[in-house]
């Protein structure tokens, strides 16, 4: 058993940390408040190769795995810059295209995703279907060689900054009630595709959107893979990377909050010469949160290692557990940090309360804590499905 990163992974961690600190949480919040995107950070990360660490080298990537991408997600978040689009574009979409796309799709999409010039977002959630993607109502209809897509999606992150969206639809003749998914790469400026911004209580430069597909006509090669049979494996290919990288982002956010609070409590004095951190009522909750974050990190890197070794089923269990643990740990860490900072915890200046919305959302998306518990109850504990 080896808990060490390789020297290359260590170097990557240090380099990404340096980039994240160059920008920092102040920059992230400033962009969010101005309704702008973190374009400078994204472009720098792309230029330095961090956005493509998991993309094969023949397409301009680093040739690493989800472990490397988790390191990038964690370290940027630990610097106060949790970038959700890392989870969407390089983790989900690049994996789906690299593993299940056609040669032409790999050549068209992967180099741009590797250098960050191309963002592709991901749309599965629908208003009616919610957590139950077997009920997806976005339908893909064949018309000659073309595909025609109709449906509605919600909470889709980053539509305004992406050139394409990977849409999960179902084929019209899949009338068994079971989802036969089909994935399509849809240009965000395609006729018939419109979006409207959702107002969210999250301080983030990345936004969520309602997406309307009204007879969006696509050429045959918009379908991911060589045939409709690629749909289900392609969809599942994206899920483990999504869970692992979103968990890494949560763990990084937790680390960031605990570091901010510990720096403060070690020096803040309101009772004579003692720091407030010398009181166990202040230090123990922070120490407890630090333990939870570290435990989540263990599961994240276990899941990433299993995934990169091609052990998908085990990675599925570990990835779900990691996502659950990191979601809870991040929410605990940020809440605890706010409390330890007292009034300063609620100021914008100290940069912790600004993360409350994001970590709360991390217990809901991209898969809720309840759906993970359902998964563990069924697949690990052998319980009957409750729904
Ligand atoms: C910030 C943010 C970004 C997002 N980005 C994207 C994106 O880029 N692309 C995308 O496709 N989606 C995105 N989503 C959507 C997200 O994946 C969904 O919100 C999430 O999967 C939950 O679905 P829902 O909101 O429809 O909740 P619902 O399915 O309506 O569930 C509501 C509540 O009921 C619980 N529940 C439902 N069914 C069960 C059950 N059987 N057993 C126990 N509990 C149950 C859920 O856990 C949840 O707590 C995003 C959401 C947020 C908040």
Short mmCIF file of C-alpha atoms and ligand atoms in Angstrom, two decimals:
data_model
loop_
_atom_site.label_atom_id
_atom_site.label_comp_id
_atom_site.label_asym_id
_atom_site.label_seq_id
_atom_site.Cartn_x
_atom_site.Cartn_y
_atom_site.Cartn_z
CA UNK A 1 0.00 0.00 0.00
CA UNK A 2 1.40 3.36 -0.98
CA UNK A 3 -0.09 6.69 0.07
CA UNK A 4 2.51 8.85 -1.66
CA UNK A 5 2.03 10.83 -4.82
CA UNK A 6 4.61 10.24 -7.55
CA UNK A 7 7.28 12.96 -7.91
CA UNK A 8 5.44 14.21 -11.04
CA UNK A 9 2.14 14.38 -9.17
CA UNK A 10 3.87 16.24 -6.33
CA UNK A 11 5.27 18.73 -8.82
CA UNK A 12 1.85 19.16 -10.37
CA UNK A 13 0.33 19.79 -6.95
CA UNK A 14 2.94 22.45 -6.11
CA UNK A 15 2.60 24.14 -9.49
CA UNK A 16 -1.22 24.25 -9.41
CA UNK A 17 -1.13 25.51 -5.84
CA UNK A 18 1.16 28.35 -6.94
CA UNK A 19 -1.18 29.25 -9.80
CA UNK A 20 -4.23 29.17 -7.50
CA UNK A 21 -2.52 31.40 -4.95
CA UNK A 22 -1.53 33.86 -7.65
CA UNK A 23 -5.25 34.49 -8.18
CA UNK A 24 -6.81 33.56 -4.81
CA UNK A 25 -10.31 33.75 -3.40
CA UNK A 26 -10.48 37.57 -3.66
CA UNK A 27 -10.19 37.30 -7.44
CA UNK A 28 -12.80 34.51 -7.56
CA UNK A 29 -15.33 36.57 -5.55
CA UNK A 30 -14.59 39.77 -7.45
CA UNK A 31 -15.36 38.03 -10.74
CA UNK A 32 -18.52 36.46 -9.32
CA UNK A 33 -19.82 39.79 -7.98
CA UNK A 34 -19.08 41.51 -11.30
CA UNK A 35 -20.95 38.79 -13.21
CA UNK A 36 -17.72 37.87 -14.98
CA UNK A 37 -15.85 34.63 -15.47
CA UNK A 38 -12.43 33.57 -14.22
CA UNK A 39 -11.11 33.70 -17.77
CA UNK A 40 -7.54 34.71 -16.85
CA UNK A 41 -7.18 31.81 -14.42
CA UNK A 42 -8.79 29.34 -16.84
CA UNK A 43 -6.55 30.48 -19.70
CA UNK A 44 -3.41 30.29 -17.57
CA UNK A 45 -4.37 26.83 -16.36
CA UNK A 46 -4.95 25.76 -19.97
CA UNK A 47 -1.66 27.24 -21.17
CA UNK A 48 0.22 25.44 -18.39
CA UNK A 49 -1.43 22.13 -19.31
CA UNK A 50 -3.47 21.70 -16.12
CA UNK A 51 -6.87 21.51 -17.85
CA UNK A 52 -5.75 18.64 -20.04
CA UNK A 53 -3.80 16.53 -17.54
CA UNK A 54 -6.16 13.58 -18.09
CA UNK A 55 -6.41 13.90 -21.88
CA UNK A 56 -4.27 11.54 -24.02
CA UNK A 57 -0.99 13.04 -25.24
CA UNK A 58 -1.85 12.47 -28.92
CA UNK A 59 -4.60 15.05 -28.48
CA UNK A 60 -2.40 17.59 -26.71
CA UNK A 61 -3.11 16.47 -23.15
CA UNK A 62 -0.84 15.38 -20.34
CA UNK A 63 -1.63 11.68 -20.68
CA UNK A 64 -2.37 11.34 -16.97
CA UNK A 65 -5.55 10.18 -15.30
CA UNK A 66 -8.32 11.30 -13.02
CA UNK A 67 -5.82 11.32 -10.14
CA UNK A 68 -3.98 14.20 -11.83
CA UNK A 69 -7.23 16.04 -12.58
CA UNK A 70 -8.36 15.56 -8.96
CA UNK A 71 -5.09 17.17 -7.86
CA UNK A 72 -5.80 20.17 -10.10
CA UNK A 73 -9.38 20.50 -8.79
CA UNK A 74 -8.32 20.14 -5.16
CA UNK A 75 -5.43 22.59 -5.30
CA UNK A 76 -7.32 25.34 -7.11
CA UNK A 77 -10.15 24.98 -4.57
CA UNK A 78 -7.65 24.96 -1.70
CA UNK A 79 -6.49 28.34 -3.01
CA UNK A 80 -10.08 29.61 -2.87
CA UNK A 81 -10.89 29.02 -6.55
CA UNK A 82 -13.28 26.06 -6.81
CA UNK A 83 -13.90 25.87 -10.56
CA UNK A 84 -16.97 23.79 -11.30
CA UNK A 85 -16.27 23.76 -15.03
CA UNK A 86 -13.23 21.57 -14.37
CA UNK A 87 -15.65 18.88 -13.32
CA UNK A 88 -17.80 19.39 -16.40
CA UNK A 89 -15.45 19.97 -19.35
CA UNK A 90 -12.24 17.99 -18.68
CA UNK A 91 -13.61 15.43 -16.20
CA UNK A 92 -16.97 14.44 -17.69
CA UNK A 93 -16.96 15.49 -21.32
CA UNK A 94 -13.30 14.86 -22.19
CA UNK A 95 -13.54 11.39 -20.62
CA UNK A 96 -16.73 10.56 -22.51
CA UNK A 97 -15.26 11.70 -25.85
CA UNK A 98 -11.84 10.10 -25.26
CA UNK A 99 -13.36 6.75 -24.30
CA UNK A 100 -16.47 6.56 -26.47
CA UNK A 101 -16.25 9.25 -29.16
CA UNK A 102 -15.39 8.52 -32.78
CA UNK A 103 -11.86 9.26 -34.04
CA UNK A 104 -13.21 12.37 -35.70
CA UNK A 105 -14.84 13.55 -32.45
CA UNK A 106 -11.60 13.00 -30.51
CA UNK A 107 -9.70 15.08 -33.05
CA UNK A 108 -12.33 17.81 -33.11
CA UNK A 109 -12.88 18.26 -29.39
CA UNK A 110 -9.99 16.97 -27.28
CA UNK A 111 -7.14 19.34 -28.31
CA UNK A 112 -9.26 22.41 -27.53
CA UNK A 113 -10.37 20.97 -24.21
CA UNK A 114 -6.74 20.15 -23.41
CA UNK A 115 -5.54 23.72 -23.85
CA UNK A 116 -8.72 25.25 -22.43
CA UNK A 117 -9.73 27.08 -25.61
CA UNK A 118 -12.81 24.86 -25.91
CA UNK A 119 -15.35 24.43 -23.11
CA UNK A 120 -18.01 21.77 -23.40
CA UNK A 121 -20.64 21.64 -20.65
CA UNK A 122 -22.91 18.79 -19.69
CA UNK A 123 -26.71 18.61 -19.61
CA UNK A 124 -28.53 15.68 -18.05
CA UNK A 125 -30.80 17.14 -15.35
CA UNK A 126 -34.41 17.85 -16.28
CA UNK A 127 -37.17 19.58 -14.32
CA UNK A 128 -39.55 16.59 -14.30
CA UNK A 129 -37.05 13.73 -14.11
CA UNK A 130 -34.85 15.21 -11.36
CA UNK A 131 -32.65 12.55 -9.73
CA UNK A 132 -34.35 9.81 -11.76
CA UNK A 133 -32.63 9.93 -15.11
CA UNK A 134 -34.61 6.92 -16.32
CA UNK A 135 -37.43 9.43 -16.81
CA UNK A 136 -35.48 11.77 -19.07
CA UNK A 137 -37.88 13.41 -21.53
CA UNK A 138 -35.44 14.98 -23.99
CA UNK A 139 -36.08 13.05 -27.16
CA UNK A 140 -33.79 12.56 -30.16
CA UNK A 141 -35.69 11.85 -33.39
CA UNK A 142 -34.09 10.68 -36.62
CA UNK A 143 -34.92 12.70 -39.74
CA UNK A 144 -33.03 11.38 -42.75
CA UNK A 145 -29.37 11.53 -41.74
CA UNK A 146 -30.04 14.26 -39.19
CA UNK A 147 -31.04 14.12 -35.55
CA UNK A 148 -33.69 16.45 -34.14
CA UNK A 149 -33.65 17.10 -30.38
CA UNK A 150 -36.48 18.45 -28.22
CA UNK A 151 -36.68 18.84 -24.47
CA UNK A 152 -35.77 20.91 -21.43
CA UNK A 153 -32.80 20.81 -19.07
CA UNK A 154 -32.20 22.66 -15.82
CA UNK A 155 -29.30 23.79 -13.59
CA UNK A 156 -26.85 23.41 -16.48
CA UNK A 157 -23.56 25.01 -15.47
CA UNK A 158 -21.53 27.23 -17.76
CA UNK A 159 -23.75 27.33 -20.85
CA UNK A 160 -22.89 31.02 -21.36
CA UNK A 161 -19.15 30.33 -21.58
CA UNK A 162 -19.19 27.09 -23.54
CA UNK A 163 -19.05 26.50 -27.28
CA UNK A 164 -20.79 23.14 -26.96
CA UNK A 165 -23.04 21.26 -24.58
CA UNK A 166 -23.08 17.48 -24.29
CA UNK A 167 -26.80 16.71 -24.10
CA UNK A 168 -28.13 13.44 -22.72
CA UNK A 169 -31.29 12.53 -24.62
CA UNK A 170 -33.23 9.33 -25.18
CA UNK A 171 -34.15 7.81 -28.48
CA UNK A 172 -37.75 8.09 -29.50
CA UNK A 173 -38.33 4.39 -30.02
CA UNK A 174 -36.98 3.37 -26.62
CA UNK A 175 -40.51 2.71 -25.37
CA UNK A 176 -39.65 0.15 -22.73
CA UNK A 177 -39.66 2.79 -20.00
CA UNK A 178 -35.96 2.11 -19.47
CA UNK A 179 -33.57 4.82 -20.52
CA UNK A 180 -31.71 4.16 -23.70
CA UNK A 181 -29.58 7.25 -23.59
CA UNK A 182 -28.01 8.88 -26.57
CA UNK A 183 -25.43 11.63 -26.14
CA UNK A 184 -25.10 14.55 -28.55
CA UNK A 185 -22.50 17.29 -28.82
CA UNK A 186 -24.63 20.37 -29.53
CA UNK A 187 -23.18 23.78 -30.45
CA UNK A 188 -24.49 26.33 -27.93
CA UNK A 189 -25.44 28.60 -30.84
CA UNK A 190 -27.45 25.91 -32.66
CA UNK A 191 -30.80 27.18 -34.00
CA UNK A 192 -33.55 26.09 -31.59
CA UNK A 193 -31.28 25.97 -28.53
CA UNK A 194 -31.94 28.75 -26.03
CA UNK A 195 -30.99 29.28 -22.41
CA UNK A 196 -31.97 31.49 -19.53
CA UNK A 197 -29.97 32.14 -16.38
CA UNK A 198 -31.19 30.81 -13.06
CA UNK A 199 -30.69 33.06 -10.04
CA UNK A 200 -28.77 30.94 -7.55
CA UNK A 201 -27.70 31.75 -3.98
CA UNK A 202 -24.12 30.73 -4.69
CA UNK A 203 -21.22 33.18 -4.96
CA UNK A 204 -19.60 31.88 -8.10
CA UNK A 205 -18.35 33.19 -11.43
CA UNK A 206 -19.95 30.10 -13.00
CA UNK A 207 -23.70 30.19 -13.59
CA UNK A 208 -26.55 27.71 -13.94
CA UNK A 209 -29.09 27.80 -16.76
CA UNK A 210 -32.36 26.45 -18.01
CA UNK A 211 -31.82 25.01 -21.46
CA UNK A 212 -34.58 24.67 -24.03
CA UNK A 213 -34.18 22.44 -27.07
CA UNK A 214 -36.84 23.18 -29.61
CA UNK A 215 -36.37 20.95 -32.65
CA UNK A 216 -32.61 21.40 -32.64
CA UNK A 217 -31.38 19.88 -35.89
CA UNK A 218 -27.99 18.17 -35.76
CA UNK A 219 -25.88 16.32 -38.31
CA UNK A 220 -25.38 12.56 -37.87
CA UNK A 221 -21.89 13.04 -36.44
CA UNK A 222 -23.24 14.96 -33.42
CA UNK A 223 -24.13 11.59 -31.87
CA UNK A 224 -21.31 10.49 -29.55
CA UNK A 225 -19.82 7.20 -30.72
CA UNK A 226 -20.26 5.05 -33.79
CA UNK A 227 -23.83 3.97 -33.00
CA UNK A 228 -26.67 4.34 -30.51
CA UNK A 229 -25.20 1.47 -28.50
CA UNK A 230 -22.41 3.78 -27.34
CA UNK A 231 -24.92 5.86 -25.33
CA UNK A 232 -25.14 3.94 -22.08
CA UNK A 233 -21.43 3.15 -21.62
CA UNK A 234 -20.59 6.72 -22.67
CA UNK A 235 -22.93 8.14 -20.03
CA UNK A 236 -21.54 5.89 -17.30
CA UNK A 237 -17.96 6.72 -18.32
CA UNK A 238 -18.53 10.29 -17.22
CA UNK A 239 -19.99 9.52 -13.80
CA UNK A 240 -16.96 8.30 -11.86
CA UNK A 241 -14.70 11.16 -13.00
CA UNK A 242 -17.50 13.59 -12.12
CA UNK A 243 -17.90 12.25 -8.59
CA UNK A 244 -14.15 12.04 -7.92
CA UNK A 245 -13.30 15.52 -9.17
CA UNK A 246 -16.26 17.21 -7.50
CA UNK A 247 -15.19 15.50 -4.27
CA UNK A 248 -11.65 16.81 -4.76
CA UNK A 249 -13.05 20.29 -5.20
CA UNK A 250 -14.98 19.88 -1.94
CA UNK A 251 -11.92 18.66 -0.05
CA UNK A 252 -9.89 21.59 -1.38
CA UNK A 253 -12.60 24.03 -0.33
CA UNK A 254 -12.63 22.46 3.13
CA UNK A 255 -8.86 22.83 3.41
CA UNK A 256 -9.07 26.45 2.33
CA UNK A 257 -11.71 27.29 4.98
CA UNK A 258 -9.87 25.50 7.79
CA UNK A 259 -6.62 27.24 6.89
CA UNK A 260 -8.28 30.67 6.87
CA UNK A 261 -9.88 30.01 10.25
CA UNK A 262 -6.80 28.47 11.90
CA UNK A 263 -4.60 31.39 10.84
CA UNK A 264 -7.12 33.70 12.46
CA UNK A 265 -7.76 31.76 15.68
CA UNK A 266 -4.02 31.23 16.32
CA UNK A 267 -3.46 34.99 16.54
CA UNK A 268 -6.78 36.53 17.60
CA UNK A 269 -6.75 37.44 21.30
CA UNK A 270 -9.78 38.63 23.24
CA UNK A 271 -9.03 37.16 26.71
CA UNK A 272 -5.73 38.55 27.91
CA UNK A 273 -2.74 36.87 26.31
CA UNK A 274 -4.43 33.69 25.07
CA UNK A 275 -5.39 33.17 21.46
CA UNK A 276 -9.00 32.12 20.87
CA UNK A 277 -7.59 28.97 19.26
CA UNK A 278 -6.20 27.91 22.66
CA UNK A 279 -9.82 27.35 23.73
CA UNK A 280 -10.84 23.84 22.84
CA UNK A 281 -14.37 25.03 22.11
CA UNK A 282 -12.80 26.81 19.14
CA UNK A 283 -9.96 24.45 18.16
CA UNK A 284 -11.73 21.09 18.50
CA UNK A 285 -14.46 21.78 15.93
CA UNK A 286 -11.74 22.94 13.52
CA UNK A 287 -9.64 19.85 14.28
CA UNK A 288 -12.73 17.66 13.82
CA UNK A 289 -13.43 19.25 10.44
CA UNK A 290 -9.77 18.77 9.46
CA UNK A 291 -10.09 15.05 10.28
CA UNK A 292 -13.24 14.76 8.14
CA UNK A 293 -11.58 16.52 5.19
CA UNK A 294 -8.50 14.29 5.43
CA UNK A 295 -10.66 11.16 5.58
CA UNK A 296 -12.50 12.33 2.48
CA UNK A 297 -9.16 12.90 0.73
CA UNK A 298 -8.12 9.33 1.44
CA UNK A 299 -11.27 8.06 -0.25
CA UNK A 300 -10.91 10.50 -3.16
CA UNK A 301 -7.41 9.31 -4.03
CA UNK A 302 -8.36 5.69 -3.47
CA UNK A 303 -11.25 6.15 -5.92
CA UNK A 304 -9.00 7.96 -8.42
CA UNK A 305 -6.36 5.24 -8.20
CA UNK A 306 -8.95 2.51 -8.75
CA UNK A 307 -10.44 4.43 -11.68
CA UNK A 308 -7.07 5.00 -13.32
CA UNK A 309 -6.31 1.28 -12.90
CA UNK A 310 -9.45 0.50 -14.91
CA UNK A 311 -11.26 -1.01 -11.90
CA UNK A 312 -14.52 0.78 -12.73
CA UNK A 313 -16.92 -1.06 -10.42
CA UNK A 314 -14.75 -0.59 -7.34
CA UNK A 315 -14.09 3.00 -8.42
CA UNK A 316 -17.86 3.50 -8.59
CA UNK A 317 -18.31 2.53 -4.94
CA UNK A 318 -15.25 4.48 -3.79
CA UNK A 319 -16.14 7.49 -5.94
CA UNK A 320 -19.65 7.67 -4.52
CA UNK A 321 -18.33 7.33 -0.98
CA UNK A 322 -15.69 9.97 -1.66
CA UNK A 323 -18.29 12.35 -3.05
CA UNK A 324 -20.52 11.83 -0.02
CA UNK A 325 -17.66 12.23 2.47
CA UNK A 326 -16.21 15.30 0.76
CA UNK A 327 -19.60 16.97 0.40
CA UNK A 328 -20.29 16.59 4.11
CA UNK A 329 -16.72 17.51 5.13
CA UNK A 330 -16.66 20.65 2.99
CA UNK A 331 -19.99 21.88 4.37
CA UNK A 332 -18.82 21.16 7.93
CA UNK A 333 -15.45 22.85 7.38
CA UNK A 334 -16.88 26.05 5.94
CA UNK A 335 -19.60 26.31 8.59
CA UNK A 336 -17.08 25.62 11.38
CA UNK A 337 -14.64 28.15 9.95
CA UNK A 338 -17.32 30.84 9.85
CA UNK A 339 -18.12 30.15 13.52
CA UNK A 340 -14.46 30.22 14.57
CA UNK A 341 -13.97 33.56 12.84
CA UNK A 342 -16.91 35.12 14.70
CA UNK A 343 -18.23 38.28 13.06
CA UNK A 344 -15.25 38.26 10.70
CA UNK A 345 -16.58 34.96 9.39
CA UNK A 346 -19.54 36.73 7.85
CA UNK A 347 -17.52 39.47 6.17
CA UNK A 348 -16.59 39.39 2.54
CA UNK A 349 -13.03 40.35 3.48
CA UNK A 350 -12.26 37.09 5.30
CA UNK A 351 -13.53 35.09 2.35
CA UNK A 352 -15.21 32.14 4.05
CA UNK A 353 -18.95 32.85 4.17
CA UNK A 354 -18.71 33.43 0.41
CA UNK A 355 -18.40 29.64 0.12
CA UNK A 356 -21.48 28.70 2.16
CA UNK A 357 -23.77 28.44 -0.88
CA UNK A 358 -21.26 26.43 -2.90
CA UNK A 359 -20.63 23.82 -0.22
CA UNK A 360 -24.33 23.54 0.53
CA UNK A 361 -24.90 22.84 -3.18
CA UNK A 362 -22.13 20.24 -2.99
CA UNK A 363 -24.42 18.07 -0.86
CA UNK A 364 -27.06 18.15 -3.62
CA UNK A 365 -25.14 18.17 -6.90
CA UNK A 366 -24.08 16.52 -9.09
CA UNK A 367 -25.60 13.63 -7.17
CA UNK A 368 -27.36 14.17 -3.85
CA UNK A 369 -26.27 12.64 -0.58
CA UNK A 370 -29.55 10.66 -0.48
CA UNK A 371 -28.96 9.10 -3.89
CA UNK A 372 -25.45 8.11 -2.81
CA UNK A 373 -26.84 6.51 0.34
CA UNK A 374 -29.35 4.66 -1.86
CA UNK A 375 -26.46 3.45 -4.04
CA UNK A 376 -24.43 2.25 -1.04
CA UNK A 377 -27.45 0.61 0.59
CA UNK A 378 -28.20 -1.34 -2.59
CA UNK A 379 -24.79 -2.10 -4.02
CA UNK A 380 -22.70 -2.47 -0.87
CA UNK A 381 -25.25 -3.56 1.73
CA UNK A 382 -27.45 -5.63 -0.60
CA UNK A 383 -30.70 -3.87 0.30
CA UNK A 384 -33.75 -3.77 -1.95
CA UNK A 385 -34.24 -0.68 -4.05
CA UNK A 386 -36.69 1.69 -2.36
CA UNK A 387 -37.85 3.56 -5.44
C1 LIG B 1 -24.85 24.38 -8.43
C2 LIG B 1 -25.44 23.29 -9.27
C3 LIG B 1 -24.85 22.99 -10.48
C4 LIG B 1 -25.41 21.99 -11.29
N1 LIG B 1 -24.84 21.74 -12.52
C5 LIG B 1 -25.42 20.83 -13.33
C6 LIG B 1 -24.89 20.61 -14.66
O1 LIG B 1 -23.91 21.25 -15.08
N2 LIG B 1 -25.51 19.70 -15.46
C7 LIG B 1 -26.60 18.98 -15.04
O2 LIG B 1 -27.10 18.17 -15.80
N3 LIG B 1 -27.11 19.16 -13.79
C8 LIG B 1 -26.56 20.07 -12.93
N4 LIG B 1 -27.07 20.27 -11.68
C9 LIG B 1 -28.26 19.52 -11.26
C10 LIG B 1 -28.00 18.50 -10.16
O3 LIG B 1 -27.29 17.41 -10.67
C11 LIG B 1 -29.36 18.12 -9.55
O4 LIG B 1 -29.84 19.26 -8.86
C12 LIG B 1 -29.28 16.93 -8.64
O5 LIG B 1 -28.97 15.77 -9.35
C13 LIG B 1 -30.61 16.71 -7.89
O6 LIG B 1 -31.70 16.70 -8.77
P1 LIG B 1 -32.98 17.64 -8.47
O7 LIG B 1 -32.47 18.99 -8.16
O8 LIG B 1 -33.95 17.48 -9.57
O9 LIG B 1 -33.60 17.05 -7.13
P2 LIG B 1 -34.82 16.04 -6.97
O10 LIG B 1 -34.58 14.81 -7.79
O11 LIG B 1 -36.09 16.78 -7.17
O12 LIG B 1 -34.67 15.64 -5.44
C14 LIG B 1 -35.03 16.54 -4.38
C15 LIG B 1 -34.58 15.92 -3.05
O13 LIG B 1 -35.21 14.64 -2.89
C16 LIG B 1 -34.22 13.65 -2.69
N5 LIG B 1 -34.64 12.39 -3.36
C17 LIG B 1 -35.11 12.25 -4.62
N6 LIG B 1 -35.36 10.95 -4.89
C18 LIG B 1 -35.01 10.26 -3.78
C19 LIG B 1 -35.04 8.87 -3.43
N7 LIG B 1 -35.42 7.93 -4.29
N8 LIG B 1 -34.60 8.52 -2.19
C20 LIG B 1 -34.16 9.47 -1.31
N9 LIG B 1 -34.13 10.79 -1.59
C21 LIG B 1 -34.55 11.18 -2.81
C22 LIG B 1 -32.95 14.19 -3.32
O14 LIG B 1 -31.81 13.61 -2.72
C23 LIG B 1 -33.07 15.67 -3.00
O15 LIG B 1 -32.59 15.94 -1.71
C24 LIG B 1 -26.55 21.27 -10.85
C25 LIG B 1 -27.14 21.59 -9.63
C26 LIG B 1 -26.60 22.60 -8.85
C27 LIG B 1 -27.26 22.92 -7.53
#
